[in-house]
CSV table of C-alpha atoms and ligand atoms in Angstrom, one decimal:
chain,number,residue,atom,x,y,z
A,257,MET,CA,0.0,0.0,0.0
A,258,PHE,CA,2.7,2.5,1.0
A,259,LYS,CA,4.8,1.3,-1.8
A,260,ASN,CA,2.1,2.2,-4.2
A,261,ILE,CA,1.7,5.6,-2.8
A,262,LYS,CA,5.4,6.2,-3.2
A,263,LYS,CA,5.3,4.9,-6.7
A,264,ASN,CA,2.5,7.3,-7.7
A,265,LYS,CA,4.4,10.1,-6.1
A,266,ASP,CA,7.4,9.3,-8.1
A,267,LYS,CA,5.4,9.1,-11.3
A,268,LYS,CA,3.8,12.5,-10.5
A,269,PHE,CA,7.2,14.0,-9.8
A,270,HIS,CA,8.4,12.6,-13.1
A,271,ASP,CA,5.5,14.1,-15.0
A,272,ILE,CA,5.9,17.5,-13.4
A,273,ASN,CA,9.6,17.4,-14.3
A,274,ARG,CA,8.8,16.6,-17.9
A,275,LYS,CA,6.3,19.4,-18.1
A,276,ARG,CA,8.8,21.9,-16.8
A,277,ARG,CA,11.4,20.8,-19.3
A,278,GLY,CA,9.0,21.0,-22.2
A,279,PHE,CA,9.8,19.6,-25.6
A,280,LYS,CA,12.7,19.7,-27.8
A,281,ARG,CA,12.8,19.0,-31.5
A,282,ILE,CA,13.7,15.5,-32.6
A,283,ARG,CA,17.3,14.7,-33.4
A,284,GLY,CA,18.4,15.6,-36.8
A,285,MET,CA,15.4,17.9,-37.4
A,286,LYS,CA,15.7,21.6,-37.8
A,287,ASP,CA,13.5,24.7,-37.4
A,288,ILE,CA,13.9,27.4,-40.0
A,289,LEU,CA,13.5,30.7,-38.2
A,290,PHE,CA,12.7,34.1,-39.6
A,291,ASP,CA,16.2,35.4,-40.5
A,292,GLU,CA,17.1,32.2,-42.3
A,293,TYR,CA,14.1,32.6,-44.7
A,294,ARG,CA,16.0,35.3,-46.5
A,295,TYR,CA,18.3,32.5,-47.8
A,296,TRP,CA,15.4,30.2,-48.5
A,297,ASP,CA,13.5,32.8,-50.5
A,298,LEU,CA,16.6,33.4,-52.6
A,299,VAL,CA,17.4,29.7,-53.3
A,300,VAL,CA,13.8,28.6,-53.8
A,301,ASN,CA,13.1,31.5,-56.2
A,302,LYS,CA,16.2,30.7,-58.1
A,303,ALA,CA,15.2,27.1,-58.4
A,304,GLY,CA,11.7,27.8,-59.6
A,305,ASN,CA,12.7,30.5,-62.0
A,306,LEU,CA,15.4,28.4,-63.7
A,307,ALA,CA,13.1,25.4,-63.9
A,308,LYS,CA,10.4,27.5,-65.6
A,309,THR,CA,12.9,29.1,-68.0
A,310,TYR,CA,13.8,25.6,-69.3
A,311,SER,CA,10.1,24.7,-69.6
A,312,PHE,CA,9.8,22.4,-66.5
A,313,LYS,CA,6.4,22.2,-64.9
A,314,GLN,CA,5.9,21.9,-61.2
A,315,ILE,CA,4.6,18.7,-59.6
A,316,SER,CA,4.1,17.6,-56.0
A,317,THR,CA,3.8,14.0,-54.7
A,318,PRO,CA,2.7,12.8,-51.3
A,319,LEU,CA,5.1,12.3,-48.4
A,320,LEU,CA,3.8,8.7,-47.9
A,321,GLU,CA,4.1,6.0,-50.6
A,322,ASN,CA,4.0,2.3,-50.7
A,323,LEU,CA,7.1,0.7,-49.2
A,324,GLU,CA,7.3,-1.5,-52.2
A,325,LEU,CA,7.8,1.5,-54.5
A,326,TYR,CA,11.2,2.2,-53.0
A,327,LYS,CA,12.2,-1.4,-52.8
A,328,ARG,CA,11.6,-1.7,-56.5
A,329,SER,CA,13.2,1.6,-57.6
A,330,SER,CA,16.0,2.7,-55.2
A,331,GLY,CA,16.7,-1.0,-54.6
A,332,LYS,CA,16.5,-3.4,-51.7
A,333,SER,CA,20.3,-3.3,-51.2
A,334,SER,CA,20.6,0.4,-51.3
A,335,ASP,CA,21.5,2.3,-48.1
A,336,ILE,CA,18.4,4.4,-48.5
A,337,VAL,CA,16.0,1.4,-48.4
A,338,ASN,CA,18.2,-0.7,-46.1
A,339,LYS,CA,19.3,1.7,-43.4
A,340,GLU,CA,17.8,5.1,-43.8
A,341,MET,CA,14.2,5.0,-44.8
A,342,TYR,CA,11.5,5.6,-42.2
A,343,SER,CA,8.9,2.8,-42.8
A,344,PHE,CA,6.0,1.5,-40.8
A,345,ILE,CA,2.8,-0.5,-40.9
A,346,ASP,CA,-0.2,1.7,-40.7
A,347,LYS,CA,-3.5,1.1,-38.9
A,348,ASN,CA,-4.9,-0.9,-41.9
A,349,GLY,CA,-1.8,-3.1,-42.0
A,350,GLU,CA,-0.4,-1.4,-45.1
A,351,LYS,CA,3.4,-1.2,-45.4
A,352,LEU,CA,4.3,2.5,-46.0
A,353,ALA,CA,7.4,4.6,-46.2
A,354,ILE,CA,8.0,8.3,-45.7
A,355,ARG,CA,9.6,9.6,-48.8
A,356,PRO,CA,13.4,9.1,-48.7
A,357,GLU,CA,14.0,10.4,-52.2
A,358,ALA,CA,12.0,12.1,-54.9
A,359,THR,CA,12.4,10.3,-58.2
A,360,PRO,CA,10.4,7.1,-57.4
A,361,GLY,CA,7.3,9.1,-56.5
A,362,MET,CA,7.5,11.1,-59.8
A,363,ALA,CA,8.0,7.9,-61.8
A,364,ARG,CA,4.9,6.5,-60.1
A,365,ALA,CA,2.9,9.7,-60.9
A,366,TYR,CA,4.1,9.6,-64.5
A,367,ILE,CA,2.7,6.0,-64.9
A,368,GLU,CA,-0.4,6.5,-62.8
A,369,HIS,CA,-1.6,9.6,-64.6
A,370,GLY,CA,-0.9,8.1,-68.0
A,371,MET,CA,1.6,10.9,-68.9
A,372,PHE,CA,3.0,8.7,-71.6
A,373,ASN,CA,-0.1,9.6,-73.7
A,374,LEU,CA,0.9,13.3,-73.7
A,375,PRO,CA,3.5,14.7,-76.1
A,376,GLN,CA,6.9,13.6,-74.8
A,377,PRO,CA,9.2,14.5,-73.1
A,378,ILE,CA,7.5,15.3,-69.8
A,379,LYS,CA,9.6,17.8,-67.9
A,380,MET,CA,8.9,18.0,-64.2
A,381,PHE,CA,10.2,20.2,-61.4
A,382,TRP,CA,9.7,19.3,-57.8
A,383,LEU,CA,10.7,20.8,-54.4
A,384,GLY,CA,10.0,19.2,-51.1
A,385,PRO,CA,11.2,17.5,-47.9
A,386,LEU,CA,12.9,14.1,-47.8
A,387,LEU,CA,13.3,12.0,-44.6
A,388,ARG,CA,16.2,9.7,-43.9
A,389,HIS,CA,17.4,8.2,-40.7
A,390,GLU,CA,21.0,9.4,-41.1
A,391,LYS,CA,23.6,9.3,-38.4
A,392,PRO,CA,23.2,12.7,-36.7
A,393,GLN,CA,26.9,12.8,-35.5
A,394,SER,CA,28.0,13.5,-39.0
A,395,GLY,CA,26.0,16.7,-38.9
A,396,ARG,CA,23.5,15.4,-41.4
A,397,LEU,CA,19.9,16.3,-41.1
A,398,ARG,CA,17.2,13.7,-41.0
A,399,GLN,CA,14.8,15.9,-42.9
A,400,HIS,CA,16.1,17.9,-45.8
A,401,THR,CA,14.7,19.7,-48.7
A,402,GLN,CA,15.5,18.9,-52.3
A,403,PHE,CA,15.0,20.6,-55.6
A,404,ASP,CA,14.5,18.1,-58.4
A,405,LEU,CA,14.2,18.1,-62.1
A,406,GLU,CA,13.2,15.1,-64.1
A,407,ILE,CA,12.7,14.5,-67.8
A,408,PHE,CA,10.6,11.5,-68.8
A,409,GLY,CA,10.4,10.1,-72.4
A,410,GLU,CA,13.6,11.5,-73.8
A,411,ALA,CA,16.5,9.2,-74.8
A,412,SER,CA,18.8,11.9,-76.4
A,413,PRO,CA,22.1,12.8,-74.7
A,414,VAL,CA,21.0,16.4,-75.0
A,415,ALA,CA,18.6,15.8,-72.1
A,416,ASP,CA,21.4,14.6,-69.8
A,417,PHE,CA,23.5,17.6,-70.8
A,418,MET,CA,20.6,20.1,-70.3
A,419,LEU,CA,20.1,18.8,-66.8
A,420,ILE,CA,23.8,19.3,-65.9
A,421,LEU,CA,23.7,22.7,-67.5
A,422,ILE,CA,20.7,23.8,-65.4
A,423,ALA,CA,22.3,22.4,-62.2
A,424,PHE,CA,25.5,24.3,-63.1
A,425,ASN,CA,23.6,27.5,-63.8
A,426,PHE,CA,21.8,27.2,-60.5
A,427,PHE,CA,25.1,27.2,-58.6
A,428,ARG,CA,26.8,29.8,-60.7
A,429,GLU,CA,24.0,32.2,-60.4
A,430,LEU,CA,24.1,31.8,-56.6
A,431,GLN,CA,27.9,32.5,-56.8
A,432,ILE,CA,28.9,29.1,-55.6
A,433,ASN,CA,31.8,27.6,-57.6
A,434,VAL,CA,31.2,23.9,-58.4
A,435,HIS,CA,32.6,21.3,-60.6
A,436,ILE,CA,30.9,18.2,-62.0
A,437,GLN,CA,32.0,14.6,-61.5
A,438,ILE,CA,30.7,12.4,-64.3
A,439,ASN,CA,30.7,8.8,-65.3
A,440,SER,CA,28.7,6.3,-67.3
A,441,ILE,CA,27.6,3.0,-65.7
A,442,GLY,CA,26.2,1.6,-69.0
A,443,CYS,CA,23.1,-0.3,-69.6
A,444,ARG,CA,21.8,-3.7,-68.5
A,445,GLU,CA,23.8,-5.4,-71.3
A,446,CYS,CA,27.2,-3.9,-71.0
A,447,ARG,CA,27.1,-3.8,-67.2
A,448,LYS,CA,26.8,-7.6,-67.1
A,449,GLU,CA,30.2,-8.1,-68.6
A,450,TYR,CA,31.7,-5.5,-66.4
A,451,ILE,CA,30.3,-6.8,-63.2
A,452,SER,CA,31.7,-10.3,-63.8
A,453,ARG,CA,35.1,-8.8,-64.5
A,454,LEU,CA,34.8,-6.7,-61.3
A,455,LEU,CA,33.9,-9.8,-59.3
A,456,GLU,CA,36.9,-11.6,-60.7
A,457,PHE,CA,39.1,-8.8,-59.6
A,458,TYR,CA,37.8,-8.7,-56.1
A,459,ARG,CA,37.9,-12.4,-55.7
A,460,GLU,CA,41.6,-12.6,-56.4
A,461,ARG,CA,43.5,-14.0,-53.4
A,462,GLY,CA,43.8,-11.7,-50.3
A,463,LYS,CA,41.6,-8.9,-51.6
A,464,ARG,CA,38.3,-9.9,-50.2
A,465,SER,CA,39.6,-10.1,-46.6
A,466,LYS,CA,40.8,-6.5,-46.8
A,467,LEU,CA,37.3,-5.2,-47.6
A,468,CYS,CA,35.2,-3.5,-45.0
A,469,PRO,CA,32.2,-5.4,-43.6
A,470,ASP,CA,29.7,-3.5,-45.8
A,471,CYS,CA,31.7,-4.3,-48.9
A,472,LYS,CA,31.9,-8.0,-48.1
A,473,LYS,CA,28.1,-7.9,-48.3
A,474,ARG,CA,28.1,-5.8,-51.4
A,475,ILE,CA,30.2,-8.3,-53.3
A,476,ILE,CA,27.2,-10.6,-53.1
A,477,LYS,CA,24.3,-8.2,-53.3
A,478,ASN,CA,25.4,-5.2,-55.4
A,479,PRO,CA,29.0,-5.4,-56.6
A,480,LEU,CA,28.9,-2.0,-58.4
A,481,ARG,CA,28.7,-0.3,-55.0
A,482,LEU,CA,32.2,-1.6,-54.1
A,483,LEU,CA,33.4,1.3,-56.1
A,484,ASP,CA,31.9,4.1,-54.1
A,485,CYS,CA,32.8,2.9,-50.6
A,486,LYS,CA,34.2,5.6,-48.5
A,487,GLU,CA,36.4,3.4,-46.3
A,488,GLU,CA,40.1,4.0,-46.9
A,489,LYS,CA,41.0,0.3,-47.3
A,490,CYS,CA,38.4,-0.1,-50.0
A,491,ILE,CA,39.5,3.0,-51.8
A,492,GLU,CA,43.1,1.7,-51.9
A,493,LEU,CA,41.9,-1.7,-53.2
A,494,ARG,CA,39.8,-0.3,-56.0
A,495,ALA,CA,42.6,1.8,-57.6
A,496,GLU,CA,43.5,-1.2,-59.7
A,497,ALA,CA,40.0,-2.3,-60.4
A,498,PRO,CA,38.7,-2.5,-64.0
A,499,GLN,CA,37.0,0.6,-65.2
A,500,ILE,CA,33.4,0.5,-66.5
A,501,VAL,CA,34.0,3.0,-69.4
A,502,ASP,CA,36.2,0.3,-71.0
A,503,PHE,CA,33.3,-2.1,-71.1
A,504,LEU,CA,30.5,0.2,-72.5
A,505,CYS,CA,28.6,-1.0,-75.5
A,506,ASP,CA,28.6,1.1,-78.7
A,507,GLU,CA,25.3,2.8,-77.8
A,508,CYS,CA,26.3,3.6,-74.3
A,509,ARG,CA,29.7,4.9,-75.3
A,510,ASN,CA,28.3,7.1,-78.0
A,511,HIS,CA,25.8,8.5,-75.7
A,512,PHE,CA,28.4,9.3,-73.1
A,513,ILE,CA,30.7,11.0,-75.6
A,514,LYS,CA,27.9,13.2,-76.8
A,515,VAL,CA,27.1,14.4,-73.3
A,516,LEU,CA,30.8,15.2,-72.8
A,517,GLU,CA,31.0,17.0,-76.1
A,518,TYR,CA,28.1,19.3,-75.2
A,519,LEU,CA,29.7,20.0,-71.8
A,520,ASP,CA,33.0,20.9,-73.5
A,521,GLU,CA,31.2,23.2,-75.9
A,522,LEU,CA,29.7,25.2,-73.1
A,523,ASP,CA,32.9,25.2,-71.0
A,524,ILE,CA,31.3,23.4,-68.1
A,525,PRO,CA,34.1,22.1,-65.8
A,526,TYR,CA,33.9,18.4,-65.2
A,527,ASN,CA,36.1,15.5,-64.2
A,528,LEU,CA,35.6,11.9,-65.4
A,529,ASN,CA,35.3,9.8,-62.3
A,530,SER,CA,35.2,6.1,-63.2
A,531,PHE,CA,34.3,5.2,-59.6
A,532,LEU,CA,31.1,7.3,-59.5
A,533,VAL,CA,28.1,4.9,-59.3
A,534,ARG,CA,25.6,6.7,-57.0
A,535,GLY,CA,24.3,4.0,-54.8
A,536,LEU,CA,20.9,3.6,-56.3
A,537,ASP,CA,19.8,0.6,-58.4
A,538,TYR,CA,17.9,2.5,-61.1
A,539,TYR,CA,20.7,4.4,-62.8
A,540,THR,CA,21.8,3.6,-66.3
A,541,LYS,CA,24.3,5.4,-68.6
A,542,THR,CA,25.1,8.9,-67.3
A,543,VAL,CA,25.6,9.5,-63.6
A,544,PHE,CA,26.9,12.8,-62.2
A,545,GLU,CA,27.6,14.6,-59.0
A,546,ILE,CA,28.0,18.3,-58.2
A,547,LEU,CA,30.9,19.2,-55.8
A,548,PRO,CA,32.1,22.5,-54.3
A,549,ALA,CA,35.0,23.5,-56.5
A,550,GLU,CA,37.5,24.6,-53.8
A,551,ASP,CA,37.0,21.4,-51.6
A,552,ASP,CA,39.3,18.6,-52.8
A,553,SER,CA,39.3,16.3,-49.9
A,554,SER,CA,38.2,12.7,-50.6
A,555,ARG,CA,35.3,13.0,-48.2
A,556,GLN,CA,33.9,16.1,-49.8
A,557,SER,CA,30.1,16.2,-49.6
A,558,SER,CA,28.2,16.6,-52.8
A,559,LEU,CA,25.7,19.4,-53.2
A,560,GLY,CA,23.6,17.3,-55.6
A,561,GLY,CA,23.6,14.8,-58.4
A,562,GLY,CA,21.6,12.7,-60.7
A,563,GLY,CA,21.7,10.7,-63.9
A,564,ARG,CA,19.8,8.6,-66.4
A,565,PHE,CA,17.4,5.9,-65.4
A,566,ASP,CA,16.1,4.4,-68.6
A,567,GLU,CA,14.7,1.2,-67.0
A,568,LEU,CA,13.0,2.7,-64.0
A,569,VAL,CA,9.5,3.3,-65.4
A,570,GLU,CA,9.4,-0.1,-66.9
A,571,ASN,CA,10.5,-1.7,-63.6
A,572,LEU,CA,7.7,0.1,-61.9
A,573,GLY,CA,5.1,-1.4,-64.3
A,574,GLY,CA,5.0,1.3,-67.0
A,575,ARG,CA,6.0,1.2,-70.7
A,576,PRO,CA,9.7,1.4,-71.5
A,577,THR,CA,10.5,5.1,-71.0
A,578,PRO,CA,13.9,6.6,-71.2
A,579,ALA,CA,14.4,9.3,-68.4
A,580,CYS,CA,16.9,11.3,-66.5
A,581,GLY,CA,17.0,13.7,-63.6
A,582,PHE,CA,18.8,15.3,-60.7
A,583,GLY,CA,18.4,16.6,-57.2
A,584,ILE,CA,20.0,19.3,-55.2
A,585,GLY,CA,20.0,19.5,-51.4
A,586,LEU,CA,19.0,23.0,-50.5
A,587,GLU,CA,20.2,23.0,-46.8
A,588,ARG,CA,23.7,22.4,-48.1
A,589,VAL,CA,23.4,25.1,-50.6
A,590,ILE,CA,22.3,27.6,-48.0
A,591,LEU,CA,25.2,26.4,-45.7
A,592,LYS,CA,27.6,27.2,-48.6
A,593,ILE,CA,26.1,30.6,-49.1
A,594,LYS,CA,26.6,31.3,-45.4
A,595,GLU,CA,30.1,29.8,-45.2
A,596,LYS,CA,31.3,31.9,-48.1
A,597,ASN,CA,29.5,35.0,-46.9
A,598,ILE,CA,27.9,35.6,-50.3
A,599,PRO,CA,26.0,38.9,-49.9
A,600,LEU,CA,22.3,38.5,-50.3
A,601,LYS,CA,20.7,41.1,-52.5
A,602,ARG,CA,19.1,43.7,-50.4
A,603,ASP,CA,15.4,44.0,-50.5
A,604,GLU,CA,14.9,46.8,-52.9
A,605,GLU,CA,11.3,47.5,-52.2
A,606,ASN,CA,10.5,51.0,-51.1
A,607,TYR,CA,8.3,50.7,-48.0
A,608,VAL,CA,6.1,53.5,-46.8
A,609,PHE,CA,5.2,53.2,-43.1
A,610,ILE,CA,2.0,54.6,-41.8
A,611,ALA,CA,2.1,55.9,-38.1
A,612,GLN,CA,-0.8,57.3,-36.1
A,613,LEU,CA,-1.4,59.0,-32.8
A,614,GLY,CA,-4.7,58.6,-30.9
A,615,ASP,CA,-7.7,56.4,-31.5
A,616,GLN,CA,-9.4,58.5,-34.1
A,617,SER,CA,-6.4,58.9,-36.3
A,618,ARG,CA,-5.7,55.2,-36.0
A,619,ARG,CA,-9.0,54.4,-37.5
A,620,LYS,CA,-8.4,56.8,-40.4
A,621,ALA,CA,-4.8,55.5,-40.8
A,622,ILE,CA,-6.1,51.9,-41.1
A,623,GLY,CA,-8.4,53.1,-43.9
A,624,LEU,CA,-5.5,54.9,-45.6
A,625,PHE,CA,-3.3,51.8,-45.3
A,626,GLU,CA,-5.8,49.7,-47.2
A,627,GLU,CA,-6.3,52.5,-49.8
A,628,LEU,CA,-2.6,52.8,-50.6
A,629,ARG,CA,-2.1,49.1,-50.5
A,630,ARG,CA,-4.8,48.6,-53.2
A,631,GLY,CA,-3.2,51.4,-55.1
A,632,GLY,CA,0.0,49.4,-55.4
A,633,ILE,CA,2.1,51.1,-52.8
A,634,ASN,CA,4.2,49.0,-50.6
A,635,VAL,CA,2.9,50.0,-47.2
A,636,ARG,CA,3.8,48.8,-43.7
A,637,GLN,CA,2.3,49.6,-40.3
A,638,SER,CA,2.3,48.8,-36.6
A,639,PHE,CA,-1.2,49.8,-35.6
A,640,THR,CA,-1.2,48.0,-32.3
A,641,LYS,CA,1.4,50.4,-30.9
A,642,ASP,CA,0.4,53.8,-29.4
A,643,SER,CA,3.6,55.6,-29.0
A,644,LEU,CA,5.0,57.5,-32.0
A,645,LYS,CA,8.5,56.7,-31.0
A,646,ALA,CA,7.9,53.0,-31.0
A,647,GLN,CA,6.3,53.2,-34.5
A,648,LEU,CA,9.2,55.2,-35.9
A,649,GLU,CA,11.6,52.6,-34.5
A,650,GLU,CA,9.6,49.9,-36.3
A,651,ALA,CA,9.7,51.9,-39.5
A,652,ASN,CA,13.5,52.2,-39.2
A,653,ARG,CA,13.9,48.5,-38.5
A,654,LEU,CA,11.9,47.7,-41.7
A,655,GLY,CA,14.0,50.1,-43.7
A,656,ALA,CA,11.0,52.3,-44.7
A,657,LYS,CA,11.9,55.2,-47.0
A,658,PHE,CA,9.1,57.4,-45.8
A,659,THR,CA,6.7,57.5,-42.9
A,660,LEU,CA,3.3,59.1,-43.0
A,661,ILE,CA,2.3,60.5,-39.6
A,662,LEU,CA,-1.3,61.2,-38.8
A,663,GLY,CA,-1.9,62.9,-35.5
A,664,GLN,CA,-4.8,64.9,-34.0
A,665,LYS,CA,-3.6,68.2,-35.4
A,666,GLU,CA,-3.4,66.8,-38.9
A,667,MET,CA,-6.9,65.2,-38.5
A,668,ILE,CA,-8.3,68.7,-37.8
A,669,ASP,CA,-6.4,70.4,-40.6
A,670,GLY,CA,-7.0,67.7,-43.2
A,671,THR,CA,-3.3,67.2,-43.7
A,672,ILE,CA,-0.7,64.5,-43.1
A,673,LEU,CA,3.0,64.6,-42.2
A,674,ILE,CA,5.5,62.9,-44.5
A,675,ARG,CA,8.9,62.1,-43.0
A,676,ASP,CA,11.9,61.2,-45.1
A,677,MET,CA,13.4,58.5,-42.9
A,678,GLU,CA,17.0,59.1,-44.0
A,679,SER,CA,17.2,62.9,-43.6
A,680,GLY,CA,14.5,63.2,-40.9
A,681,ILE,CA,13.0,66.1,-42.8
A,682,GLN,CA,9.2,66.4,-42.4
A,683,GLU,CA,6.7,68.2,-44.6
A,684,VAL,CA,3.0,68.9,-44.2
A,685,ILE,CA,0.9,67.9,-47.2
A,686,ASP,CA,-2.7,68.0,-48.1
A,687,TYR,CA,-4.4,64.7,-47.1
A,688,LYS,CA,-6.2,64.5,-50.4
A,689,LYS,CA,-3.0,64.6,-52.4
A,690,ILE,CA,-1.3,61.9,-50.5
A,691,LYS,CA,-1.1,59.2,-53.1
A,692,ASN,CA,0.3,61.5,-55.7
A,693,GLU,CA,2.8,63.0,-53.4
A,694,ILE,CA,4.0,59.5,-52.3
A,695,GLU,CA,4.3,58.2,-55.8
A,696,LYS,CA,6.3,61.3,-56.9
A,697,LYS,CA,8.8,60.8,-54.1
A,698,LEU,CA,9.1,57.0,-54.7
A,699,ASN,CA,9.7,57.7,-58.4
A,700,GLY,CA,12.4,60.1,-57.4
A,701,ILE,CA,14.2,57.3,-55.7
A,702,THR,CA,14.0,54.8,-58.5
A,703,ASN,CA,15.1,57.3,-61.1
A,704,HIS,CA,18.4,57.9,-59.4
B,1056,ZN,ZN1,25.3,-0.4,-72.9
B,1057,ZN,ZN1,34.1,-0.8,-48.2
């Protein structure tokens, strides 16, 4: 009996303690606060504008998909499906996954909505969150935002090239220097021959025992991934490994050469990297990654990447449809902009702040605010504040060019004060002429 009372007391104490401590966000998750949205606005607008310039149309797909979709696209042996994906069984017993990458959902949408009946290619642009259970100690987020472009129904190497060009432009226009790592991993046919040679190589005496535990499994499940292991021992071993470009069939080789020729033509800096395979099952032919230019450590983190996936749509139950795409991680882009202190363009809008003194003038000022706003003037206010000083401080904080001040005297006289926020000079003007006066002054600024 006493024991129970004590237990309850302990529990109560525990609950109170928890309430006091409150809640913290989940590991690997991040809040984006007000100031950071300046960066987000910049990057998201750049992404959207570029996509539209190159005739990509926006699409959204749900955060939840069938677990099987990712198993059949990203691949059962991929890190994404094996280690990182959040998956669960819902209340109806359905196996679901929270989106760990964007491409499979878009391929599903392409098939489900019969987009193969529309004129090809279908060019999609996508922007949204992905969730992966990454190791937080490496500073990686478990929820991150990706900008994705995909082209469905286009076999030409021009499509691969255009994607790389757009990705490159995205970074260049944000003043981030990047270079491209590129490789071709061939098609189903030519890869078969290569993989058997690769296995021969790794099975030679003494090599297998030197591999890391993950690679020992990869040898059985997904030998291509031996090439992109980040363990030092495995990197040493692979130096002598056969290179896939030597095994490409004529079609794959010609395709690859064309992509490189276009890149040369437009002076896009790239390195051939014969070990680049990109860890997902669905890639064929071209694969590429975008790396920060100044960073040449072997553990450099890529800012984005993509490639061709000519077999994906068919593997998911659609008609054979050549396709390619890329994704860029926006958190990393923003981190780079901050690291390099790239100046954000200042908000060049000319705000007009409306301040008031006293209840009556507040009512009139609210009406004036609406009138000017509808008239296309960029107005700001702080009508909940009573003191003029506090309102002028707010106007300064916002960077307003002019403040209109409406007090009791002005109410009686049918006038309003206009204050130049930089010089502090105030003029009295006729209330009825206010819109004209303001427009004249704002035009004066933009004409300089
Ligand atoms: Zn081939
Ligand atoms: Zn390894």
